[in-house]
Short mmCIF file of C-alpha atoms in Angstrom, two decimals:
data_model
loop_
_atom_site.label_atom_id
_atom_site.label_comp_id
_atom_site.label_asym_id
_atom_site.label_seq_id
_atom_site.Cartn_x
_atom_site.Cartn_y
_atom_site.Cartn_z
CA MET M 1 102.36 100.74 23.50
CA ASP M 2 99.19 101.23 24.79
CA LEU M 3 99.69 100.76 28.55
CA LYS M 4 96.70 100.67 30.78
CA PRO M 5 97.05 101.09 34.67
CA PRO M 6 98.08 98.30 36.61
CA LEU M 7 95.78 95.97 38.51
CA THR M 8 93.54 97.44 41.57
CA GLN M 9 91.38 94.43 42.85
CA LEU M 10 92.11 91.05 43.23
CA ASP M 11 88.24 89.57 44.79
CA ILE M 12 89.91 86.75 47.08
CA PRO M 13 86.79 84.81 48.16
CA THR M 14 86.26 84.51 51.53
CA THR M 15 83.34 83.15 54.20
CA ASP M 16 80.59 84.87 55.27
CA GLY M 17 79.57 83.69 58.58
CA GLY M 18 80.08 80.85 60.78
CA PHE M 19 83.54 79.98 62.17
CA TYR M 20 85.32 80.78 59.23
CA ASP M 21 84.10 83.87 58.78
CA GLY M 22 86.40 86.70 56.42
CA PHE M 23 88.68 83.08 55.81
CA THR M 24 89.09 81.75 52.26
CA ARG M 25 88.24 78.61 54.00
CA THR M 26 89.66 76.53 50.65
CA VAL M 27 93.05 77.66 51.85
CA ALA M 28 92.72 77.55 55.68
CA VAL M 29 91.38 74.09 55.92
CA SER M 30 93.54 73.23 53.37
CA GLY M 31 96.63 74.19 55.02
CA LYS M 32 95.20 72.82 58.88
CA ILE M 33 94.58 69.30 56.90
CA ILE M 34 98.28 68.90 55.05
CA ILE M 35 99.67 69.60 58.58
CA GLY M 36 97.19 67.76 60.59
CA ALA M 37 98.03 64.83 58.66
CA LEU M 38 101.70 65.38 59.11
CA ILE M 39 101.32 64.93 62.55
CA PHE M 40 99.41 62.43 62.62
CA TRP M 41 101.50 60.45 60.61
CA ALA M 42 105.16 61.38 62.83
CA VAL M 43 103.24 59.83 65.55
CA ALA M 44 101.15 56.84 64.14
CA PHE M 45 104.19 55.87 61.67
CA PRO M 46 107.32 57.32 62.85
CA GLN M 47 109.35 54.62 61.36
CA ASN M 48 107.25 55.01 58.01
CA ALA M 49 107.20 58.73 58.06
CA GLY M 50 111.23 58.95 58.66
CA ASN M 51 111.92 56.35 55.87
CA LEU M 52 109.91 58.00 53.14
CA LEU M 53 111.01 61.38 54.41
CA ASN M 54 114.54 60.26 54.32
CA ALA M 55 114.24 59.02 50.45
CA ILE M 56 112.42 62.68 49.20
CA ASN M 57 115.08 64.46 51.25
CA GLU M 58 117.97 62.95 49.40
CA ALA M 59 116.54 63.13 46.25
CA ILE M 60 115.79 66.71 46.28
CA LEU M 61 119.54 67.23 47.75
CA ALA M 62 120.39 65.30 44.33
CA THR M 63 118.32 66.74 42.22
CA PHE M 64 117.43 70.13 43.21
CA ASN M 65 121.15 70.86 44.25
CA TYR M 66 121.73 73.13 41.72
CA TRP M 67 118.25 74.82 41.60
CA TYR M 68 118.64 75.56 45.38
CA VAL M 69 122.52 77.67 44.64
CA TRP M 70 121.24 79.21 41.84
CA THR M 71 118.67 80.84 42.87
CA SER M 72 119.69 81.99 46.31
CA ALA M 73 122.09 84.06 44.27
CA PHE M 74 119.64 85.10 41.91
CA PHE M 75 117.50 86.41 44.39
CA VAL M 76 121.04 88.33 46.57
CA VAL M 77 121.72 90.03 42.76
CA LEU M 78 118.56 91.04 42.19
CA CYS M 79 117.54 92.93 45.54
CA LEU M 80 120.74 94.65 44.99
CA LEU M 81 120.07 95.56 41.97
CA LEU M 82 116.52 96.69 42.53
CA ALA M 83 118.57 98.83 45.61
CA LEU M 84 120.99 100.56 42.80
CA ILE M 85 119.58 100.92 39.68
CA PRO M 86 117.48 104.53 39.71
CA ALA M 87 114.39 102.88 37.67
CA SER M 88 113.70 101.24 41.07
CA ARG M 89 115.50 102.50 43.93
CA ARG M 90 113.23 105.87 44.69
CA MET M 91 110.18 104.08 43.83
CA ARG M 92 108.02 104.33 47.51
CA LEU M 93 106.21 101.38 48.96
CA GLY M 94 102.69 103.03 49.08
CA GLU M 95 101.27 106.41 48.13
CA PRO M 96 104.60 109.16 47.49
CA GLU M 97 102.71 111.08 50.77
CA ASP M 98 103.07 107.56 53.08
CA ARG M 99 106.02 107.64 55.80
CA PRO M 100 107.37 104.47 57.97
CA GLU M 101 104.89 103.78 60.87
CA PHE M 102 107.54 102.24 63.18
CA THR M 103 110.73 103.90 63.81
CA ASN M 104 114.13 102.82 62.83
CA PHE M 105 115.21 100.64 66.01
CA SER M 106 111.85 98.86 66.28
CA TRP M 107 112.19 98.13 62.75
CA PHE M 108 115.16 96.35 62.91
CA SER M 109 114.00 94.63 66.27
CA MET M 110 111.31 93.08 64.60
CA MET M 111 113.25 92.07 61.55
CA PHE M 112 115.89 90.94 63.08
CA GLY M 113 113.53 89.24 66.08
CA ALA M 114 111.90 87.50 62.80
CA GLY M 115 113.94 86.81 60.73
CA VAL M 116 117.15 85.09 62.43
CA GLY M 117 117.35 85.84 66.33
CA VAL M 118 116.63 82.01 67.74
CA GLY M 119 118.85 80.44 64.99
CA MET M 120 121.61 83.18 65.66
CA LEU M 121 121.50 81.93 69.23
CA THR M 122 122.19 78.25 68.70
CA TYR M 123 124.50 78.79 65.61
CA SER M 124 126.58 81.47 66.72
CA THR M 125 128.83 79.48 68.59
CA GLY M 126 127.98 76.20 66.76
CA GLU M 127 128.63 76.39 63.23
CA PRO M 128 132.11 78.27 63.18
CA ILE M 129 133.33 75.73 65.27
CA SER M 130 131.92 73.01 63.27
CA HIS M 131 133.43 74.64 60.68
CA PHE M 132 136.97 74.78 62.47
CA GLN M 133 136.80 71.65 62.86
CA THR M 134 135.93 70.50 59.11
CA ASN M 135 135.07 72.75 56.16
CA PRO M 136 135.56 71.94 52.50
CA ALA M 137 139.12 73.33 52.33
CA VAL M 138 140.17 70.56 55.52
CA ILE M 139 137.73 67.92 53.40
CA GLN M 140 139.78 68.29 50.24
CA GLY M 141 143.35 68.19 52.35
CA LEU M 142 144.48 71.78 51.76
CA ILE M 143 144.62 72.49 55.49
CA ALA M 144 144.00 70.65 58.80
CA GLY M 145 141.19 70.80 60.74
CA SER M 146 140.68 72.26 64.47
CA SER M 147 143.99 74.35 63.69
CA ALA M 148 144.61 78.07 63.30
CA GLU M 149 144.35 77.90 59.82
CA THR M 150 141.32 76.58 59.34
CA VAL M 151 139.88 79.76 61.11
CA ARG M 152 139.44 81.99 58.30
CA PRO M 153 137.35 79.70 55.97
CA ALA M 154 135.68 78.92 59.12
CA TYR M 155 133.88 82.43 59.22
CA GLU M 156 134.15 82.50 55.24
CA TRP M 157 131.32 79.16 55.45
CA SER M 158 129.36 81.11 58.83
CA PHE M 159 129.14 84.60 57.26
CA LEU M 160 127.47 82.65 53.60
CA HIS M 161 125.30 81.31 55.15
CA TRP M 162 124.45 84.13 57.60
CA GLY M 163 124.68 87.27 55.40
CA LEU M 164 123.42 88.48 52.84
CA THR M 165 121.48 85.48 51.25
CA PRO M 166 119.04 84.67 53.59
CA TRP M 167 118.03 88.76 54.18
CA ALA M 168 117.88 88.87 50.11
CA CYS M 169 115.25 85.53 50.32
CA TYR M 170 113.12 87.84 53.53
CA ALA M 171 113.02 90.93 51.63
CA LEU M 172 112.70 89.49 47.96
CA THR M 173 109.46 88.78 48.70
CA GLY M 174 108.13 91.16 51.59
CA LEU M 175 109.19 93.70 48.78
CA ALA M 176 106.95 91.56 45.94
CA LEU M 177 104.41 91.84 48.25
CA ALA M 178 104.84 95.14 50.13
CA TYR M 179 104.98 96.92 46.36
CA PHE M 180 101.24 95.18 45.24
CA SER M 181 99.62 95.84 48.41
CA TYR M 182 100.57 99.32 49.18
CA ARG M 183 101.39 100.62 45.56
CA ARG M 184 98.23 98.81 44.32
CA GLY M 185 95.99 98.40 46.56
CA LEU M 186 96.09 94.29 46.71
CA PRO M 187 95.18 92.21 49.13
CA LEU M 188 98.55 91.62 51.66
CA THR M 189 98.99 87.65 50.97
CA ILE M 190 101.39 85.96 48.67
CA ARG M 191 99.67 85.11 45.68
CA SER M 192 99.38 89.54 45.24
CA GLY M 193 103.11 89.02 44.61
CA LEU M 194 102.57 87.27 41.20
CA THR M 195 99.27 89.66 39.65
CA SER M 196 101.38 91.46 37.12
CA LEU M 197 101.89 87.74 35.62
CA PHE M 198 98.53 86.17 36.30
CA GLY M 199 96.20 89.10 37.08
CA SER M 200 92.71 87.81 38.13
CA ARG M 201 93.48 84.01 37.56
CA LEU M 202 94.95 84.53 40.63
CA GLU M 203 91.44 85.21 42.63
CA GLY M 204 90.65 81.48 42.13
CA PRO M 205 92.42 78.00 42.43
CA LEU M 206 95.78 79.57 41.02
CA GLY M 207 95.88 81.94 43.88
CA HIS M 208 94.79 79.12 46.23
CA VAL M 209 97.46 76.71 45.69
CA VAL M 210 99.98 79.77 46.15
CA ASP M 211 99.06 80.72 49.30
CA ILE M 212 98.55 76.71 50.87
CA VAL M 213 102.47 76.45 49.49
CA ALA M 214 102.97 79.26 51.61
CA VAL M 215 101.12 78.50 54.72
CA VAL M 216 102.66 75.24 54.79
CA ALA M 217 106.62 76.15 54.07
CA THR M 218 106.28 78.67 56.80
CA VAL M 219 104.50 76.10 59.69
CA LEU M 220 107.63 73.97 58.71
CA GLY M 221 110.01 76.43 58.92
CA VAL M 222 108.89 77.97 61.83
CA SER M 223 109.30 74.48 62.86
CA GLN M 224 112.69 74.44 62.56
CA THR M 225 113.58 77.46 64.19
CA LEU M 226 111.06 76.57 67.20
CA GLY M 227 112.87 73.14 67.05
CA TYR M 228 116.50 73.77 67.58
CA GLY M 229 115.38 77.16 70.07
CA VAL M 230 113.37 73.89 72.25
CA GLU M 231 116.53 72.10 72.52
CA GLN M 232 118.49 75.21 73.71
CA PHE M 233 116.00 76.14 75.81
CA VAL M 234 115.75 73.00 77.48
CA ALA M 235 119.99 73.31 77.81
CA GLY M 236 119.97 76.25 79.16
CA VAL M 237 116.95 75.55 81.94
CA ALA M 238 119.66 72.17 82.58
CA ARG M 239 122.62 74.27 82.87
CA VAL M 240 120.68 76.80 84.92
CA SER M 241 118.52 74.66 87.17
CA GLY M 242 120.42 71.31 87.31
CA GLY M 243 117.45 69.57 86.64
CA ALA M 244 118.04 65.90 85.46
CA TRP M 245 114.97 65.23 84.26
CA LEU M 246 115.18 67.92 81.12
CA LEU M 247 117.77 65.55 79.54
CA ASN M 248 117.95 61.97 78.28
CA ASP M 249 121.16 60.03 78.64
CA ASP M 250 122.77 62.06 75.24
CA SER M 251 121.91 64.77 76.05
CA THR M 252 119.31 66.02 73.75
CA ALA M 253 115.68 67.45 75.40
CA SER M 254 114.07 64.90 77.34
CA ALA M 255 109.85 64.28 75.99
CA ALA M 256 108.84 66.11 79.51
CA ALA M 257 111.26 68.86 78.46
CA VAL M 258 110.23 69.70 74.84
CA ILE M 259 106.15 69.41 75.89
CA THR M 260 106.73 71.76 79.30
CA ALA M 261 109.04 73.80 77.20
CA LEU M 262 106.15 74.07 73.94
CA VAL M 263 103.13 75.27 76.34
CA VAL M 264 105.33 77.95 78.12
CA ILE M 265 106.11 79.23 74.68
CA VAL M 266 103.37 78.82 72.72
CA GLY M 267 101.48 80.03 75.57
CA ALA M 268 103.22 83.46 75.97
CA SER M 269 103.41 83.60 71.52
CA THR M 270 99.36 83.41 71.90
CA LEU M 271 99.01 85.94 74.30
CA SER M 272 100.91 88.48 72.44
CA ALA M 273 99.76 87.80 68.71
CA MET M 274 96.39 88.60 70.29
CA SER M 275 97.51 91.70 70.61
CA GLY M 276 99.09 92.43 67.53
CA VAL M 277 102.53 93.61 65.95
CA GLY M 278 102.01 97.01 66.90
CA ARG M 279 102.00 96.05 70.70
CA GLY M 280 103.13 92.49 71.68
CA ILE M 281 105.52 91.69 68.92
CA LYS M 282 106.28 95.42 69.04
CA TRP M 283 107.91 95.62 72.64
CA LEU M 284 109.06 92.10 72.94
CA SER M 285 111.36 93.01 69.71
CA ASN M 286 112.50 95.58 71.70
CA ILE M 287 113.58 93.93 74.82
CA ASN M 288 115.53 91.20 73.09
CA THR M 289 117.32 94.08 70.81
CA GLY M 290 118.31 95.54 74.41
CA LEU M 291 119.09 91.69 75.90
CA SER M 292 121.12 90.79 72.59
CA ILE M 293 123.24 94.79 73.16
CA PHE M 294 123.65 93.58 76.75
CA VAL M 295 124.82 89.82 75.94
CA LEU M 296 127.38 91.13 72.77
CA LEU M 297 128.55 93.54 74.86
CA PHE M 298 129.89 91.12 77.45
CA PHE M 299 131.46 89.12 74.89
CA LEU M 300 133.14 92.19 73.23
CA ILE M 301 134.60 92.91 76.87
CA PHE M 302 135.07 89.98 78.84
CA GLY M 303 135.50 87.31 75.61
CA ALA M 304 138.57 86.38 73.18
CA THR M 305 138.49 90.40 72.31
CA LEU M 306 141.42 90.84 70.10
CA PHE M 307 141.02 87.35 67.86
CA SER M 308 136.94 88.31 67.51
CA LEU M 309 137.39 91.08 66.14
CA GLN M 310 139.87 89.97 64.11
CA ALA M 311 138.00 87.15 62.98
CA LEU M 312 135.12 89.90 62.35
CA PHE M 313 137.24 92.28 59.93
CA VAL M 314 139.15 89.71 58.23
CA GLY M 315 135.93 87.31 57.57
CA ILE M 316 133.68 90.45 56.14
CA TRP M 317 136.46 90.56 53.52
CA ASP M 318 136.82 86.81 52.81
CA TYR M 319 133.32 86.55 52.82
CA LEU M 320 132.93 89.42 50.32
CA THR M 321 135.88 89.01 47.83
CA THR M 322 134.84 84.80 47.84
CA LEU M 323 131.34 86.05 47.60
CA PRO M 324 130.66 85.15 44.13
CA TRP M 325 131.88 81.65 43.77
CA LYS M 326 130.36 80.85 47.05
CA LEU M 327 126.98 81.59 45.58
CA THR M 328 127.27 79.51 42.51
CA THR M 329 129.41 76.56 43.47
CA VAL M 330 127.72 72.93 43.98
CA TRP M 331 129.70 70.33 44.31
CA SER M 332 127.74 66.90 43.79
CA ALA M 333 128.99 63.45 44.20
CA ASP M 334 131.09 61.85 41.88
CA GLY M 335 132.22 58.88 43.34
CA THR M 336 135.39 59.84 44.84
CA GLU M 337 136.25 60.32 48.66
CA SER M 338 136.23 64.17 48.30
CA GLY M 339 134.04 65.03 46.15
CA ASN M 340 131.37 62.55 47.92
CA GLU M 341 132.27 64.16 51.45
CA LEU M 342 131.86 67.40 49.33
CA ALA M 343 128.99 67.11 48.27
CA ALA M 344 127.61 65.19 51.27
CA TRP M 345 128.88 68.42 53.36
CA GLN M 346 127.37 71.37 51.50
CA GLY M 347 123.73 68.99 51.58
CA SER M 348 124.27 69.67 55.48
CA TRP M 349 124.99 72.96 55.02
CA THR M 350 124.25 75.36 52.55
CA ILE M 351 121.45 73.83 50.71
CA PHE M 352 120.24 73.14 54.09
CA TYR M 353 120.33 76.37 54.96
CA TRP M 354 118.88 77.82 51.14
CA ALA M 355 116.03 75.73 52.15
CA TRP M 356 115.35 76.67 55.80
CA TRP M 357 115.58 80.67 54.18
CA ILE M 358 113.31 79.86 51.61
CA ALA M 359 110.49 77.83 53.80
CA PHE M 360 110.95 81.05 56.41
CA ALA M 361 110.23 83.60 53.42
CA PRO M 362 106.76 83.45 53.15
CA PHE M 363 106.34 84.60 56.91
CA VAL M 364 109.45 86.55 57.45
CA GLY M 365 108.92 88.35 54.07
CA LEU M 366 104.80 89.05 54.50
CA PHE M 367 105.87 90.42 58.07
CA LEU M 368 108.24 92.88 57.13
CA ALA M 369 105.89 94.10 54.45
CA ARG M 370 103.41 94.84 57.34
CA ILE M 371 106.13 96.70 58.90
CA SER M 372 107.49 98.48 56.10
CA LYS M 373 104.66 100.83 54.12
CA GLY M 374 106.09 104.00 53.45
CA ARG M 375 109.68 103.21 52.75
CA THR M 376 111.24 103.67 49.30
CA ILE M 377 112.85 100.44 47.60
CA ARG M 378 116.66 101.37 48.58
CA GLU M 379 115.91 102.34 52.08
CA TYR M 380 113.75 98.60 52.60
CA ILE M 381 116.66 96.63 50.37
CA LEU M 382 119.36 98.22 52.14
CA GLY M 383 118.12 98.04 55.48
CA ALA M 384 116.61 94.63 55.64
CA MET M 385 120.13 93.28 53.77
CA ILE M 386 122.78 95.33 54.83
CA VAL M 387 122.44 95.74 59.00
CA PRO M 388 120.95 92.29 59.81
CA SER M 389 123.75 91.41 57.72
CA ALA M 390 126.26 93.14 60.08
CA VAL M 391 124.46 92.25 62.89
CA CYS M 392 124.93 88.53 62.54
CA PHE M 393 128.67 88.72 61.47
CA THR M 394 129.28 91.10 64.90
CA TRP M 395 127.25 87.55 67.07
CA PHE M 396 129.29 84.89 65.31
CA ALA M 397 132.75 86.64 65.48
CA LEU M 398 132.41 87.87 69.41
CA VAL M 399 130.31 84.55 70.05
CA GLY M 400 131.75 81.91 68.34
CA GLY M 401 135.52 83.42 68.28
CA THR M 402 135.71 83.22 71.93
CA ALA M 403 134.83 79.67 71.72
CA ILE M 404 137.18 79.01 68.81
CA SER M 405 139.86 80.77 70.96
CA LEU M 406 139.55 78.93 73.81
CA GLU M 407 139.87 75.57 72.03
CA LEU M 408 142.89 76.65 70.09
CA THR M 409 144.50 77.85 73.35
CA GLY M 410 143.86 74.67 75.01
CA GLN M 411 141.54 76.14 77.96
CA ALA M 412 138.57 74.45 77.01
CA GLN M 413 139.91 70.95 76.60
CA GLY M 414 137.38 69.60 74.39
CA ALA M 415 134.55 70.76 76.53
CA ILE M 416 133.09 73.42 73.94
CA VAL M 417 133.53 71.18 71.03
CA GLY M 418 132.48 67.58 72.59
CA THR M 419 129.12 69.26 73.67
CA GLY M 420 126.08 69.01 71.34
CA LEU M 421 125.04 71.91 69.07
CA SER M 422 122.59 73.29 71.15
CA ASP M 423 124.79 73.43 74.45
CA GLN M 424 127.98 74.71 72.91
CA LEU M 425 126.75 78.45 73.76
CA TYR M 426 126.31 77.60 77.69
CA ALA M 427 129.58 75.70 77.33
CA THR M 428 131.78 78.30 76.21
CA LEU M 429 130.43 80.69 79.13
CA ALA M 430 131.05 78.12 81.69
CA VAL M 431 134.64 77.67 80.60
CA MET M 432 135.27 81.67 80.24
CA LEU M 433 133.64 82.56 83.80
CA PRO M 434 133.53 81.10 87.38
CA ALA M 435 130.30 79.28 87.60
CA GLY M 436 127.89 81.31 89.55
CA LEU M 437 128.51 84.21 86.83
CA ALA M 438 128.56 81.61 84.25
CA THR M 439 124.82 80.76 85.82
CA LEU M 440 123.96 83.89 85.77
CA MET M 441 125.03 84.67 81.89
CA SER M 442 123.07 81.49 81.04
CA ALA M 443 119.88 83.10 82.67
CA VAL M 444 120.34 86.21 80.64
CA VAL M 445 120.47 83.80 77.41
CA VAL M 446 117.76 81.26 78.38
CA VAL M 447 115.39 84.36 78.69
CA LEU M 448 117.37 86.06 75.54
CA LEU M 449 116.48 83.28 73.64
CA LEU M 450 112.68 82.80 75.29
CA THR M 451 111.62 86.70 73.58
CA TYR M 452 113.15 85.32 70.63
CA LEU M 453 111.28 82.04 70.13
CA VAL M 454 107.97 84.07 71.26
CA THR M 455 108.61 86.82 68.87
CA SER M 456 108.94 84.21 66.44
CA VAL M 457 105.68 82.45 67.14
CA ASP M 458 103.30 85.08 67.74
CA SER M 459 104.65 86.50 64.47
CA ALA M 460 103.90 83.55 62.48
CA VAL M 461 100.70 82.87 63.92
CA LEU M 462 99.43 86.15 62.86
CA ILE M 463 101.32 85.96 59.07
CA ILE M 464 99.64 82.55 58.79
CA ASN M 465 95.82 83.65 59.74
CA THR M 466 96.90 86.82 57.59
CA ILE M 467 97.47 84.56 54.73
CA ASN M 468 94.61 82.36 55.27
CA ALA M 469 91.91 85.70 55.79
CA ALA M 470 93.29 86.68 52.12
CA GLY M 471 95.48 89.08 53.13
CA ASP M 472 93.09 90.77 56.30
CA GLU M 473 95.11 91.14 59.50
CA GLY M 474 91.84 91.94 61.59
CA PRO M 475 90.64 90.57 64.43
CA LYS M 476 88.79 88.23 62.57
CA ALA M 477 91.67 85.89 62.65
CA ARG M 478 91.96 85.68 66.32
CA PRO M 479 89.55 82.19 66.76
CA HIS M 480 92.43 80.97 65.12
CA ILE M 481 95.23 81.90 66.60
CA LEU M 482 94.57 79.29 69.17
CA PHE M 483 95.12 76.87 66.69
CA TRP M 484 97.97 77.66 64.56
CA GLY M 485 99.81 78.04 68.40
CA VAL M 486 98.88 74.80 69.06
CA ALA M 487 99.51 73.32 65.27
CA LEU M 488 103.03 74.56 65.83
CA ALA M 489 103.52 73.01 69.10
CA LEU M 490 102.56 69.61 68.27
CA VAL M 491 104.34 69.76 64.59
CA VAL M 492 107.77 70.46 66.60
CA GLY M 493 107.01 68.17 69.59
CA ALA M 494 106.27 64.91 67.56
CA LEU M 495 108.82 65.31 65.18
CA LEU M 496 111.05 66.21 67.78
CA ILE M 497 110.05 63.46 70.03
CA VAL M 498 110.12 60.39 67.20
CA GLY M 499 112.80 61.46 65.12
CA GLY M 500 114.58 64.28 66.83
CA LEU M 501 115.80 68.00 65.12
CA SER M 502 116.85 65.95 61.57
CA ALA M 503 113.20 64.79 61.68
CA ILE M 504 112.26 68.32 61.35
CA GLN M 505 115.03 69.16 59.31
CA THR M 506 113.97 66.91 57.04
CA ALA M 507 109.97 67.61 56.33
CA MET M 508 111.34 71.42 56.09
CA ILE M 509 113.52 70.92 53.29
CA VAL M 510 111.05 69.19 51.98
CA GLY M 511 108.44 71.46 52.17
CA ALA M 512 110.81 74.33 50.72
CA LEU M 513 110.93 73.52 47.58
CA PRO M 514 107.39 74.17 46.14
CA PHE M 515 108.07 77.42 47.69
CA SER M 516 110.85 78.29 46.09
CA PHE M 517 109.58 78.10 42.40
CA VAL M 518 106.83 80.30 43.55
CA MET M 519 109.53 83.05 44.61
CA MET M 520 111.25 82.87 41.50
CA LEU M 521 108.06 83.50 40.27
CA MET M 522 107.56 86.55 42.61
CA GLY M 523 111.08 87.92 41.64
CA LEU M 524 110.05 87.77 37.96
CA SER M 525 106.66 89.34 38.86
CA LEU M 526 108.70 92.06 40.62
CA VAL M 527 110.87 93.17 37.68
CA LYS M 528 107.91 92.81 35.79
CA ALA M 529 106.53 95.08 37.39
CA ILE M 530 108.39 97.94 38.05
CA ILE M 531 109.48 97.91 34.23
CA MET M 532 106.17 98.59 33.55
CA ASP M 533 105.04 101.39 35.86
CA ASN M 534 108.21 103.27 34.59
CA LEU M 535 106.92 102.99 31.35
CA ARG M 536 103.46 104.08 32.85
CA LYS M 537 105.30 107.23 33.97
CA GLN M 538 107.11 108.78 30.52
CA ALA M 539 103.92 108.07 29.39
CA ASP M 540 101.90 109.92 32.10
CA VAL M 541 99.81 106.95 32.82
CA PRO M 542 98.41 106.54 36.71
CA ARG M 543 100.67 103.58 38.13
CA THR M 544 98.98 103.58 42.16
CA VAL M 545 95.29 103.03 43.71
CA GLY M 546 95.23 106.08 44.93
CA THR M 547 95.90 107.94 41.52
CA ILE M 548 93.74 106.11 39.74
CA ASN M 549 90.89 106.20 42.56
#
């Protein structure tokens, strides 16, 4: 075989001078047009937008349910293989002498804050409680809902949705980007992850389409997270302050509250984003990690400790032993009552989650790549999959376990299951603590949620501008930070006000589908690159940009 050194240059055209100086104009403008059109459509024609998005969403869930399930399983298996196989695990994301820029603590903090911090606060109570009431075993008539028997399956499904799969999606995307950027010297942008398949053709329209798809998926994925965060933030402030104007009659956030919350969150995020990764985002991530540890310790000491620890360890065992079939099982509507219910349940939970993680992957993946230079593939994958999964499991067990225990023992008397998803964590605190202490802890959760929201939004804004600037994170992106901060706020505000969280969820699932195909190609591109680099090593052919230059 005639082996040649790998491609180490991708000339992505950028604009010289003017407002788009340093940006790939086609990518930057196209992304803004698509997002702007979505905002206008949602505000000007809310009923039409809702009906069409719902129709597309139903078609996707019916047609691509197998695709989402099996591709997500592929991402998990591929990442674990790359971490374990000697031919790949020892490879360093960079030159042999490169070492990590950030300490492990800061690395884990930034990774976790950007990855699932906001959603975890919402779902650590809400998801176990929901599965405690109904899950596939309940639908099939095997066990009764809201009983002691439903605790184990509640955690099997909660851990499935927040365990290895989301972090495999993030890790694979980030690994492909870091591999080609730090070993090959290519730009740190999404299209670079496909170079072993398409080569220099990515300099033109094909590469532009890939980056545009990533920008749109990022905006919609972050909007989903921001939407949940805003609802929970408002619910918490209402609990702490008692402000009646914050909530509608159905306990959802009022339009005035949504606007106020978005101004606070996006304003703080914009200021943090302008300070860059090494300052604002790093320090915010360290703060929210510290607060998270405090809240976890609080639930460990004052919550249903024994019940929660049992849920944690038994849940991990059940998760690992049932993982193969849960990762690959797909339920389709078959005309029977239980079959239709199982398909609907999976679409509302598992398929929704897989789409959410895929939509979030260009943002978190590129962010992971940005902070992971110098780490080996094994260190990167195990660090990006095992540790965050374990933290999620702990949150769900301690916080959600306390909520389930309060309902099982009758102490809550329906106060937790009877409130909305965004309010269930605060309702749990209100049941388990005296009024004054519950208000104080609710205030701590509100502050923690705010730090997670700011971390997620400012990271997303920086990543969007990095993609638009052909992988350059430099100062030239700063004039556009304000635009994308405002755009995120408008997407969330418009969809929340006209259609609620379901409108954001629907738009996100639609936007995630194109990027799922990009992710599959990135996985194949990465495998090919690793195989070729091992062959080059055996043939003593240069493999990294440092050895070639």
